[in-house]
Amino acid sequence: MFGRQVFDNFTGSGATQSWARARYALGEAVIFTPGQLHEHHPATRTREGRIHFAGEHTSLKPAWIEGALESAVRASLEVNDR
Ligand SMILES: Cc1cc2nc3c(=O)[nH]c(=O)nc-3n(C[C@H](O)[C@H](O)[C@H](O)COP(=O)(O)OP(=O)(O)OC[C@H]3O[C@@H](n4cnc5c(N)ncnc54)[C@H](O)[C@@H]3O)c2cc1C
């Protein structure tokens, strides 16, 4: 992605971490395939009776803290409006 210049600063040793394979993490955040965000977004945030849904996966900024916070505000306002 950044071109060959990255090798100027690369020591030759590195490590990767798979959160999906981490025993206690079992994932990092929702990972939508192309089209899924658009397809599922209205449903993920729809309340079901007295149950309201929040979380990064219900936002338009999935996998980000900002999306989680936005969804928390939305769900809080929904509950407050009832
Ligand atoms: C390694 C890593 C790096 C990241 N880096 C960034 C970054 O740099 N910037 C960024 O913006 N985002 C980053 N993220 C993503 C960000 O952390 C998440 O998008 C955000 O924390 C999601 O918040 P959430 O409230 O939707 O869900 P969560 O933070 O996952 O909260 C869900 C909560 O529900 C609890 N829970 C689950 N099941 C139950 C149950 N049955 N009963 C009661 N409680 C339950 C869980 O214990 C958890 O506390 C990173 C995530 C990881 C894992």
Coordinates of C-alpha atoms and ligand atoms in Angstrom, one line a residue:
M1 CA 0.0 0.0 0.0
F2 CA 2.8 2.5 0.9
G3 CA 5.3 1.3 -1.7
R4 CA 8.8 0.0 -1.4
Q5 CA 10.0 2.8 0.9
V6 CA 8.5 1.0 3.9
F7 CA 11.4 -1.4 3.7
D8 CA 13.8 1.4 4.6
N9 CA 12.4 1.3 8.1
F10 CA 11.5 -2.3 8.4
T11 CA 13.8 -4.3 10.6
G12 CA 12.8 -7.6 9.1
S13 CA 11.0 -8.9 12.1
G14 CA 7.3 -8.4 12.8
A15 CA 4.2 -10.0 14.3
T16 CA 0.5 -10.2 13.4
Q17 CA -2.4 -10.6 15.7
S18 CA -5.8 -12.2 14.7
W19 CA -8.4 -11.0 17.1
A20 CA -10.9 -13.4 15.5
R21 CA -8.6 -16.3 16.6
A22 CA -7.8 -14.8 20.1
R23 CA -9.3 -17.1 22.7
Y24 CA -10.9 -14.3 24.8
A25 CA -11.5 -11.7 22.1
L26 CA -13.2 -13.9 19.4
G27 CA -13.4 -10.9 17.1
E28 CA -12.8 -7.2 16.9
A29 CA -16.0 -5.7 15.5
V30 CA -18.5 -6.4 12.8
I31 CA -17.0 -6.9 9.4
F32 CA -19.6 -6.4 6.7
T33 CA -19.1 -7.8 3.2
P34 CA -19.8 -5.4 0.3
G35 CA -23.5 -4.3 0.4
Q36 CA -24.3 -5.8 3.9
L37 CA -24.0 -2.5 5.7
H38 CA -26.5 -0.9 3.4
E39 CA -28.8 -3.9 3.5
H40 CA -28.8 -4.6 7.2
H41 CA -28.4 -1.1 8.7
P42 CA -32.2 -0.3 9.0
A43 CA -32.8 -3.6 10.7
T44 CA -30.0 -3.6 13.2
R45 CA -31.2 -0.4 14.8
T46 CA -34.9 -1.2 14.9
R47 CA -36.2 -1.7 18.4
E48 CA -38.1 -4.9 19.2
G49 CA -40.8 -4.0 21.7
R50 CA -39.1 -2.7 24.7
I51 CA -35.7 -3.9 23.6
H52 CA -33.4 -1.2 22.0
F53 CA -30.2 -2.1 20.2
A54 CA -26.9 -0.2 20.4
G55 CA -23.4 -1.0 19.4
E56 CA -20.9 -0.2 16.7
H57 CA -22.7 -2.7 14.4
T58 CA -25.9 -0.6 14.5
S59 CA -24.1 2.5 13.3
L60 CA -23.0 3.9 10.0
K61 CA -19.4 3.8 11.4
P62 CA -19.1 0.1 12.2
A63 CA -15.9 -1.1 13.9
W64 CA -15.2 2.4 15.3
I65 CA -15.6 3.7 18.8
E66 CA -17.3 6.8 17.3
G67 CA -20.0 4.5 15.8
A68 CA -20.4 2.8 19.2
L69 CA -20.8 6.2 20.9
E70 CA -23.2 7.5 18.3
S71 CA -25.4 4.4 18.7
A72 CA -25.4 4.8 22.4
V73 CA -26.7 8.3 22.1
R74 CA -29.3 7.2 19.6
A75 CA -30.5 4.3 21.8
S76 CA -30.6 6.5 24.9
L77 CA -32.7 9.1 23.2
E78 CA -35.1 6.4 21.9
V79 CA -35.5 5.1 25.4
N80 CA -35.9 8.6 26.8
D81 CA -38.6 9.4 24.3
R82 CA -40.8 6.5 25.3
Ligands
LIG1 C1 -7.8 -4.7 19.2 C2 -8.8 -3.7 18.8 C3 -8.4 -2.4 18.4 C4 -9.4 -1.5 18.1 N1 -8.9 -0.3 17.7 C5 -9.8 0.7 17.5 C6 -9.3 2.0 17.2 O1 -8.1 2.3 17.1 N2 -10.3 3.0 16.9 C7 -11.6 2.7 17.0 O2 -12.4 3.7 16.8 N3 -12.1 1.5 17.3 C8 -11.2 0.5 17.5 N4 -11.6 -0.8 17.8 C9 -13.1 -1.0 17.8 C10 -13.8 -0.5 19.0 O3 -13.1 -1.0 20.2 C11 -15.2 -1.1 18.9 O4 -15.8 -0.7 17.7 C12 -16.1 -0.6 20.1 O5 -15.5 -0.8 21.3 C13 -17.4 -1.2 20.1 O6 -18.2 -0.8 21.2 P1 -19.6 -1.5 21.4 O7 -20.1 -0.8 22.7 O8 -20.4 -1.5 20.2 O9 -19.2 -3.0 21.8 P2 -18.3 -3.6 22.9 O10 -17.2 -2.5 23.3 O11 -17.8 -4.9 22.4 O12 -19.2 -3.7 24.2 C14 -20.1 -4.8 24.3 C15 -20.2 -5.1 25.8 O13 -21.3 -6.1 25.9 C16 -20.8 -7.0 26.9 N5 -21.6 -8.2 26.7 C17 -21.6 -9.2 25.7 N6 -22.5 -10.1 25.9 C18 -23.2 -9.8 27.0 C19 -24.2 -10.4 27.7 N7 -24.8 -11.5 27.3 N8 -24.7 -9.8 28.8 C20 -24.2 -8.6 29.2 N9 -23.1 -8.0 28.6 C21 -22.6 -8.6 27.5 C22 -19.4 -7.2 26.6 O14 -18.7 -7.7 27.7 C23 -18.9 -5.8 26.3 O15 -18.6 -5.1 27.5 C24 -10.7 -1.8 18.2 C25 -11.1 -3.0 18.6 C26 -10.2 -4.0 19.0 C27 -10.6 -5.3 19.5

